[in-house]
Short mmCIF file of C-alpha atoms in Angstrom, two decimals:
data_model
loop_
_atom_site.label_atom_id
_atom_site.label_comp_id
_atom_site.label_asym_id
_atom_site.label_seq_id
_atom_site.Cartn_x
_atom_site.Cartn_y
_atom_site.Cartn_z
CA MET A 290 8.94 -15.32 22.66
CA SER A 291 8.36 -17.78 19.84
CA THR A 292 10.16 -21.21 19.90
CA ALA A 293 9.56 -21.88 16.20
CA SER A 294 12.58 -22.23 13.99
CA ALA A 295 13.71 -19.02 12.26
CA LEU A 296 13.31 -18.57 8.52
CA ARG A 297 16.32 -17.22 6.76
CA TYR A 298 16.42 -14.88 3.88
CA GLN A 299 19.09 -12.90 1.96
CA GLY A 300 18.98 -9.39 0.68
CA SER A 301 16.92 -6.21 1.45
CA ASN A 302 14.01 -6.89 -1.11
CA PHE A 303 10.57 -7.23 0.33
CA LEU A 304 11.62 -6.45 3.89
CA ARG A 305 8.21 -5.21 4.93
CA GLN A 306 6.49 -8.48 3.83
CA ARG A 307 8.90 -10.54 5.71
CA LEU A 308 8.64 -8.67 8.94
CA VAL A 309 4.77 -8.35 8.75
CA LEU A 310 4.27 -12.13 8.02
CA ALA A 311 6.78 -13.02 10.83
CA THR A 312 4.66 -11.00 13.23
CA VAL A 313 1.40 -12.47 12.19
CA SER A 314 2.71 -16.05 12.15
CA GLY A 315 4.77 -15.70 15.20
CA ARG A 316 7.87 -17.15 13.38
CA PRO A 317 11.23 -15.45 13.91
CA VAL A 318 13.10 -14.40 10.77
CA VAL A 319 16.73 -13.77 10.07
CA ILE A 320 17.82 -11.64 7.07
CA THR A 321 21.42 -11.49 6.08
CA ASP A 322 23.45 -9.81 3.32
CA ILE A 323 21.34 -6.61 3.36
CA ARG A 324 23.19 -4.63 0.54
CA SER A 325 26.41 -6.18 1.69
CA LYS A 326 28.25 -5.41 -1.61
CA ASP A 327 26.89 -1.82 -1.83
CA GLU A 328 28.94 1.20 -1.31
CA GLU A 329 26.62 2.08 1.77
CA PRO A 330 25.96 -1.39 3.15
CA GLY A 331 23.06 -2.18 5.56
CA LEU A 332 19.58 -0.88 6.25
CA ARG A 333 18.47 2.40 4.85
CA ASP A 334 16.87 5.02 7.14
CA TYR A 335 13.37 4.23 6.10
CA GLU A 336 13.86 0.38 6.74
CA ALA A 337 15.30 1.20 10.23
CA SER A 338 12.38 3.59 10.87
CA PHE A 339 9.91 0.83 9.91
CA VAL A 340 11.47 -1.55 12.32
CA ARG A 341 11.10 1.10 15.09
CA LEU A 342 7.41 1.47 14.12
CA LEU A 343 7.00 -2.28 14.38
CA ASP A 344 8.48 -2.06 17.84
CA LYS A 345 5.93 0.68 18.83
CA LEU A 346 3.02 -1.44 17.63
CA CYS A 347 4.13 -4.69 19.25
CA ASP A 348 5.02 -5.76 22.81
CA GLY A 349 7.61 -8.45 23.49
CA SER A 350 9.41 -8.26 20.16
CA ASP A 351 13.15 -8.55 19.80
CA VAL A 352 15.26 -6.90 17.15
CA VAL A 353 18.98 -7.57 16.79
CA ILE A 354 20.96 -5.58 14.08
CA ASN A 355 24.71 -6.19 13.68
CA GLU A 356 27.11 -3.23 13.54
CA THR A 357 27.22 -2.79 9.77
CA GLY A 358 23.40 -3.15 9.45
CA THR A 359 23.65 -6.04 6.99
CA THR A 360 22.02 -8.78 9.17
CA LEU A 361 18.64 -8.38 10.94
CA ARG A 362 17.23 -10.96 13.38
CA TYR A 363 13.56 -10.32 14.37
CA THR A 364 11.63 -12.30 16.94
CA PRO A 365 8.06 -11.16 16.85
CA GLY A 366 5.87 -10.21 19.90
CA GLN A 367 2.13 -9.57 20.33
CA ILE A 368 0.45 -6.85 18.23
CA ILE A 369 -0.81 -4.32 20.89
CA GLY A 370 -1.82 -1.27 18.88
CA GLY A 371 -3.53 1.41 20.93
CA GLY A 372 -4.27 5.04 20.52
CA GLY A 373 -2.03 8.06 20.68
CA LEU A 374 0.89 6.64 18.59
CA VAL A 375 3.19 9.12 17.00
CA HIS A 376 5.82 8.24 14.37
CA SER A 377 8.10 10.46 12.30
CA CYS A 378 8.97 9.00 8.98
CA PRO A 379 12.19 9.93 7.08
CA PRO A 380 11.68 12.01 3.93
CA SER A 381 13.36 9.31 1.74
CA ARG A 382 10.15 7.46 1.55
CA CYS A 383 6.46 8.29 1.52
CA ILE A 384 4.24 7.83 4.65
CA THR A 385 2.36 5.23 2.65
CA TYR A 386 5.41 2.94 2.63
CA PHE A 387 4.66 2.60 6.31
CA LEU A 388 0.94 2.81 6.19
CA GLU A 389 0.73 -0.18 3.64
CA ALA A 390 2.44 -2.41 6.17
CA LEU A 391 0.54 -0.99 9.19
CA LEU A 392 -2.77 -1.80 7.32
CA LEU A 393 -1.76 -5.50 7.36
CA LEU A 394 -1.22 -5.74 11.05
CA ALA A 395 -3.67 -3.18 12.66
CA PRO A 396 -6.86 -5.31 12.28
CA LEU A 397 -5.17 -8.06 14.28
CA ALA A 398 -3.99 -5.87 17.20
CA LYS A 399 -5.14 -6.15 20.79
CA GLN A 400 -6.54 -2.69 20.72
CA PRO A 401 -7.75 -0.35 17.92
CA VAL A 402 -4.96 1.53 16.42
CA THR A 403 -4.74 5.37 16.06
CA ILE A 404 -1.49 6.66 14.93
CA ARG A 405 -0.21 10.09 13.72
CA LEU A 406 2.48 9.79 10.99
CA LYS A 407 4.65 12.73 10.02
CA GLY A 408 6.72 12.99 6.73
CA VAL A 409 6.20 13.01 2.96
CA THR A 410 2.57 12.52 2.05
CA ASN A 411 3.01 12.54 -1.90
CA SER A 412 5.93 11.10 -3.61
CA SER A 413 6.59 9.46 -7.01
CA GLN A 414 8.43 6.55 -5.31
CA ASP A 415 5.48 5.18 -3.43
CA MET A 416 1.63 5.37 -3.64
CA THR A 417 0.37 8.81 -2.57
CA CYS A 418 -1.83 9.35 0.51
CA ASP A 419 -4.72 10.35 -1.91
CA THR A 420 -4.63 6.90 -3.45
CA PHE A 421 -4.38 5.33 -0.14
CA ARG A 422 -7.48 6.95 1.09
CA THR A 423 -9.63 6.63 -2.03
CA ALA A 424 -8.55 3.09 -3.42
CA THR A 425 -6.84 1.13 -0.58
CA LEU A 426 -9.07 1.71 2.31
CA PRO A 427 -12.35 0.91 0.49
CA LEU A 428 -10.78 -2.48 -0.57
CA LEU A 429 -10.67 -3.49 3.11
CA GLU A 430 -14.51 -3.20 3.28
CA LYS A 431 -14.66 -6.30 1.10
CA PHE A 432 -12.95 -8.24 3.99
CA GLY A 433 -15.23 -6.77 6.74
CA ILE A 434 -12.97 -3.97 7.84
CA SER A 435 -14.92 -0.85 7.59
CA GLU A 436 -16.49 0.51 10.67
CA GLY A 437 -14.02 2.79 12.50
CA LEU A 438 -11.63 2.90 9.64
CA THR A 439 -10.48 6.52 9.28
CA PHE A 440 -7.75 8.37 7.56
CA LYS A 441 -7.18 12.21 7.43
CA ILE A 442 -4.56 14.26 5.70
CA VAL A 443 -3.73 17.05 8.36
CA LYS A 444 -0.88 18.48 6.31
CA ARG A 445 0.59 17.89 2.90
CA GLY A 446 4.26 17.36 2.67
CA ALA A 447 6.17 17.14 -0.59
CA PRO A 448 9.76 15.82 -1.04
CA PRO A 449 12.57 16.52 -0.23
CA GLU A 450 11.78 18.19 3.11
CA GLY A 451 8.38 16.72 3.76
CA GLY A 452 6.61 18.27 6.73
CA GLY A 453 3.28 16.42 6.06
CA GLU A 454 1.03 14.80 8.68
CA VAL A 455 -1.68 12.22 8.57
CA VAL A 456 -3.91 10.59 11.22
CA PHE A 457 -4.83 6.76 10.61
CA GLY A 458 -7.34 4.91 12.59
CA CYS A 459 -8.10 1.19 12.20
CA PRO A 460 -10.60 -1.05 14.07
CA ILE A 461 -9.73 -4.66 15.28
CA ILE A 462 -11.65 -7.63 13.93
CA LYS A 463 -12.23 -11.14 15.19
CA ALA A 464 -11.20 -13.01 12.01
CA ILE A 465 -11.04 -12.40 8.23
CA GLN A 466 -13.97 -13.86 6.22
CA PRO A 467 -13.04 -15.72 2.95
CA VAL A 468 -14.39 -13.74 -0.09
CA GLU A 469 -14.61 -14.21 -3.75
CA LEU A 470 -13.50 -11.40 -5.90
CA LEU A 471 -14.12 -12.51 -9.52
CA ASN A 472 -16.23 -9.93 -11.28
CA GLU A 473 -14.45 -6.87 -12.42
CA GLY A 474 -17.06 -5.17 -14.42
CA LYS A 475 -17.00 -2.16 -16.75
CA VAL A 476 -15.80 1.14 -15.68
CA LYS A 477 -18.62 3.67 -14.91
CA ARG A 478 -16.81 6.68 -13.58
CA VAL A 479 -13.43 8.19 -12.66
CA ARG A 480 -12.82 10.43 -9.64
CA GLY A 481 -9.53 11.98 -8.56
CA VAL A 482 -7.70 14.57 -6.51
CA ALA A 483 -5.28 17.19 -7.99
CA TYR A 484 -3.16 18.78 -5.20
CA THR A 485 -0.72 21.74 -4.97
CA THR A 486 1.36 22.98 -2.21
CA LYS A 487 3.51 26.06 -2.27
CA VAL A 488 3.03 26.38 -6.05
CA SER A 489 0.44 28.24 -8.18
CA PRO A 490 -3.17 26.93 -7.70
CA GLN A 491 -3.32 27.08 -11.54
CA PHE A 492 -1.21 24.04 -11.65
CA SER A 493 -4.27 21.85 -10.41
CA ALA A 494 -6.44 23.09 -13.35
CA ARG A 495 -3.64 22.31 -15.83
CA MET A 496 -3.23 18.80 -14.51
CA VAL A 497 -7.06 18.23 -14.52
CA ASP A 498 -7.54 19.60 -18.04
CA THR A 499 -4.87 17.42 -19.47
CA ALA A 500 -6.02 14.24 -17.69
CA ARG A 501 -9.67 14.84 -18.65
CA GLY A 502 -8.59 15.48 -22.17
CA ILE A 503 -7.43 11.90 -22.35
CA LEU A 504 -9.99 10.20 -20.25
CA ASN A 505 -13.04 11.84 -21.84
CA ASP A 506 -12.37 10.03 -25.04
CA PHE A 507 -13.49 6.87 -23.20
CA LEU A 508 -16.21 7.94 -20.70
CA PRO A 509 -17.95 11.25 -19.80
CA ASP A 510 -18.22 10.82 -16.11
CA VAL A 511 -14.73 12.13 -15.01
CA TRP A 512 -14.50 14.48 -12.03
CA VAL A 513 -11.24 15.49 -10.41
CA TYR A 514 -11.27 17.59 -7.22
CA THR A 515 -8.73 20.40 -6.70
CA ASP A 516 -7.01 20.73 -3.30
CA HIS A 517 -4.59 23.85 -2.78
CA SER A 518 -2.91 23.78 0.58
CA LYS A 519 -2.18 27.12 2.26
CA GLY A 520 -0.50 28.42 5.34
CA ALA A 521 0.24 25.96 8.06
CA ALA A 522 -1.11 22.95 5.96
CA CYS A 523 1.61 23.38 3.15
CA GLY A 524 4.58 21.42 4.65
CA ASN A 525 8.12 22.35 3.88
CA SER A 526 8.58 21.89 0.01
CA PRO A 527 6.68 22.87 -3.10
CA GLY A 528 5.12 20.12 -4.90
CA TYR A 529 1.90 19.11 -6.91
CA GLY A 530 0.45 15.94 -8.27
CA ILE A 531 -2.71 14.05 -9.19
CA SER A 532 -4.41 10.82 -8.09
CA LEU A 533 -7.06 9.01 -10.18
CA VAL A 534 -9.42 6.21 -9.20
CA ALA A 535 -11.74 4.35 -11.70
CA GLU A 536 -14.72 2.63 -10.34
CA THR A 537 -16.53 -0.16 -12.11
CA ILE A 538 -20.19 -1.22 -11.91
CA SER A 539 -19.38 -3.97 -9.59
CA ARG A 540 -17.55 -1.58 -7.19
CA SER A 541 -14.04 -2.65 -8.06
CA LEU A 542 -11.45 0.18 -8.05
CA LYS A 543 -8.31 0.83 -10.27
CA SER A 544 -5.94 3.55 -9.27
CA SER A 545 -3.06 5.55 -10.53
CA ASP A 546 -1.11 8.66 -9.49
CA ALA A 547 1.73 10.89 -10.56
CA CYS A 548 3.78 13.55 -8.71
CA ALA A 549 5.83 16.37 -10.09
CA ASP A 550 9.60 16.11 -10.19
CA ILE A 551 10.33 19.68 -9.02
CA ASP A 552 14.17 19.29 -9.27
CA GLN A 553 14.04 18.96 -13.11
CA ALA A 554 11.37 21.59 -13.76
CA GLY A 555 11.95 23.50 -16.94
CA GLY A 556 14.69 21.29 -18.03
CA GLY A 557 13.02 18.55 -20.01
CA GLY A 558 10.60 19.66 -22.74
CA ASP A 559 9.34 16.21 -23.30
CA GLU A 560 5.47 16.07 -23.19
CA ASP A 561 5.60 13.10 -20.94
CA SER A 562 8.05 14.32 -18.56
CA LEU A 563 6.97 15.03 -14.93
CA ASP A 564 8.57 18.46 -14.75
CA ASN A 565 5.28 20.38 -15.77
CA PRO A 566 1.60 19.98 -14.83
CA GLU A 567 0.48 18.82 -18.26
CA GLY A 568 3.08 15.99 -18.00
CA VAL A 569 2.02 14.90 -14.62
CA GLY A 570 -1.67 14.78 -15.65
CA ARG A 571 -0.86 12.95 -18.79
CA ALA A 572 1.13 10.40 -17.02
CA ALA A 573 -1.50 9.64 -14.37
CA ALA A 574 -4.27 9.32 -17.07
CA LYS A 575 -2.07 6.95 -19.25
CA ARG A 576 -1.10 4.76 -16.19
CA LEU A 577 -4.88 4.56 -15.21
CA LEU A 578 -5.79 3.28 -18.74
CA ALA A 579 -3.07 0.85 -18.70
CA GLU A 580 -4.24 -0.51 -15.33
CA ILE A 581 -7.90 -0.83 -16.61
CA ASN A 582 -6.63 -2.49 -19.83
CA LEU A 583 -4.92 -5.20 -17.63
CA ASP A 584 -8.27 -6.53 -16.37
CA GLY A 585 -8.34 -8.13 -12.82
CA VAL A 586 -10.46 -7.10 -9.95
CA VAL A 587 -7.70 -4.83 -8.47
CA ASP A 588 -4.71 -2.85 -9.82
CA THR A 589 -1.27 -4.05 -9.72
CA SER A 590 -0.38 -1.95 -6.70
CA HIS A 591 -3.03 -3.76 -4.45
CA GLN A 592 -2.48 -7.42 -5.60
CA ALA A 593 -0.29 -8.29 -2.76
CA LEU A 594 -2.71 -6.81 -0.22
CA VAL A 595 -5.67 -8.98 -1.42
CA LEU A 596 -3.46 -12.14 -1.47
CA TYR A 597 -2.39 -11.51 2.10
CA PHE A 598 -6.01 -11.10 3.49
CA LEU A 599 -7.10 -14.17 1.56
CA SER A 600 -4.37 -16.21 3.22
CA LEU A 601 -5.54 -15.18 6.59
CA GLY A 602 -9.10 -16.11 5.96
CA GLU A 603 -11.08 -18.67 8.03
CA GLU A 604 -10.84 -22.27 7.05
CA HIS A 605 -14.53 -23.19 6.37
CA ALA A 606 -14.49 -21.88 2.76
CA PRO A 607 -11.93 -21.08 0.10
CA GLY A 608 -11.25 -17.54 -0.97
CA ARG A 609 -10.86 -16.58 -4.73
CA VAL A 610 -9.77 -13.68 -6.62
CA ARG A 611 -9.17 -12.81 -10.32
CA LEU A 612 -6.01 -10.89 -11.15
CA SER A 613 -4.11 -9.64 -14.15
CA ARG A 614 -0.44 -10.36 -14.69
CA LEU A 615 1.13 -10.57 -11.24
CA SER A 616 3.41 -7.93 -10.11
CA PRO A 617 6.81 -8.78 -8.53
CA ALA A 618 5.49 -7.81 -5.06
CA ALA A 619 2.47 -10.16 -5.56
CA ALA A 620 4.53 -12.99 -6.75
CA GLN A 621 6.88 -12.79 -3.74
CA MET A 622 3.95 -12.46 -1.45
CA LEU A 623 2.76 -15.82 -2.59
CA ARG A 624 6.17 -17.27 -1.77
CA HIS A 625 6.31 -15.67 1.66
CA ILE A 626 2.71 -16.79 2.48
CA ARG A 627 3.86 -20.25 1.71
CA ASP A 628 6.91 -20.01 3.89
CA PHE A 629 5.40 -18.33 6.98
CA LEU A 630 1.80 -19.61 6.99
CA GLY A 631 1.86 -22.79 4.93
CA VAL A 632 -0.94 -21.65 2.70
CA ILE A 633 -0.44 -22.55 -0.98
CA PHE A 634 -2.56 -20.91 -3.68
CA SER A 635 -4.01 -22.79 -6.58
CA ILE A 636 -3.50 -20.83 -9.81
CA ARG A 637 -5.59 -21.47 -13.05
CA GLU A 638 -5.85 -19.56 -16.18
CA ASP A 639 -9.15 -17.63 -16.53
CA GLN A 640 -11.46 -18.87 -19.26
CA GLY A 641 -12.63 -15.33 -20.28
CA ASP A 642 -11.30 -12.94 -22.98
CA GLY A 643 -8.83 -11.27 -20.88
CA GLU A 644 -5.33 -12.44 -19.81
CA THR A 645 -6.14 -12.97 -16.08
CA VAL A 646 -5.56 -15.91 -13.64
CA VAL A 647 -7.84 -16.90 -10.77
CA LEU A 648 -6.09 -17.63 -7.49
CA SER A 649 -7.86 -19.52 -4.85
CA CYS A 650 -6.77 -20.86 -1.32
CA VAL A 651 -8.17 -21.98 1.91
CA GLY A 652 -6.91 -19.57 4.46
CA ALA A 653 -4.81 -20.18 7.59
CA GLY A 654 -7.55 -19.23 9.89
CA ILE A 655 -5.61 -16.51 11.75
CA LYS A 656 -7.80 -15.22 14.56
CA ASN A 657 -7.40 -12.14 16.76
CA THR A 658 -6.95 -13.53 20.24
CA ALA A 659 -7.84 -10.11 21.85
CA ARG A 660 -11.60 -10.41 20.52
CA ARG A 661 -14.07 -12.75 22.22
CA THR A 662 -15.26 -15.41 20.02
CA PHE A 663 -18.33 -16.46 22.01
#
C-alpha cells in the first residue's frame, strides 16, 4: 500500500483519468461530491463497473465507497493483468469506455493481458469498437506497442440491450520510448466499416453511398466495408452505424463514427438526424471532414491518449506532438499528469499555416518492473 499523500478532487468528471494515473503513479486519490446535488447522487453503474474492472486487473488495491456513493477513496496496488479475464459492462456505456482506460494500464502490467468484455459494442455516446480497432490500436505502434496487440469483435451489441462481446489482448513492454509526432501529412485515403445488426442489410449500402457522396468530392480513394451480423453474432437489439478512418501520407490517422438512434426512427425528417441510414452516413462523413480540417497529428478523441504515453516516456529525450485545438479531456489530462506524475508540458504555438500547438515534455520515466532491464 502506498504511503504517498492522497490527492483530492471533487466531482465525477474524468473519473477514469484520475484512477488510471493513480494506479500508474502509485498515489492514492480521494474523490468527493460525486453528483452530490443530483436527484440520483453517487457513482453511476458504469463507473462502479469500471472500479470493479480495476480491481480485477490489479492486486493489493483498496477501494472505499461511502453509503451514498458520493465519496470514493482509491489506494492503488500492482497491475497484474493476466489471461482469462472476463468482465460484463453495463449497457449504459459502450465497451470502449472501459477499453480506453484498459489500454493505458495493460502495457505496464506484470503479465500480458487477455480479457473478454461483454456489453454494447457500438454506441453514439462513446467511440465505437470499429474505430477503436482501426484508429486507436494502430496509434500504439508509434510508442512501440504492437507485437501481440489483438482485438476481435466476437458479437455486436447495440443499445439498449447490448449483448455484444469482444476479446482484447495487449502485450507488456519494458518502457515507453519518447517519440516526435509532428508531421501530419495530406490525406491519401479513407477506409471504414458500415455495420448492421437485426436490421435490413440494405441499410449498410445506404450509409456507404451517402458517406462516399460527400467524401468523393475531395478524394477518390474511399472504400467502406459492410458487415452484416446474423444469427448468434447479432446481440440483443437492432442497430446500425458507420466508422470512418482517414490515413495520411505520413501514416497519421483521423477517425469519426456515427450510430443510429433507433428510438427516434421515423420521427425526425431532418436530413442530418440519426434516425435513418442516410443521416448516419452524412453525420460520420461531415465529422471526419471537420477532424481533418482541424489539423494536428491525431483527432480530438485521441489527444489525451498521446499526451498520456508521452508523459510516461523515458527521460533521456523529450517527446513532442503537434495537436489541434485541445479537447476538454486533453486539457484535463495535462492537469492530471502534472498532479500525479509531476510532468509539465511546454506548449508553443506552431509556426505553420494551421491553428495548431506543439506540446513537448520530458517523461516521468515510468518502467514496467515486471520486465527485465538487463
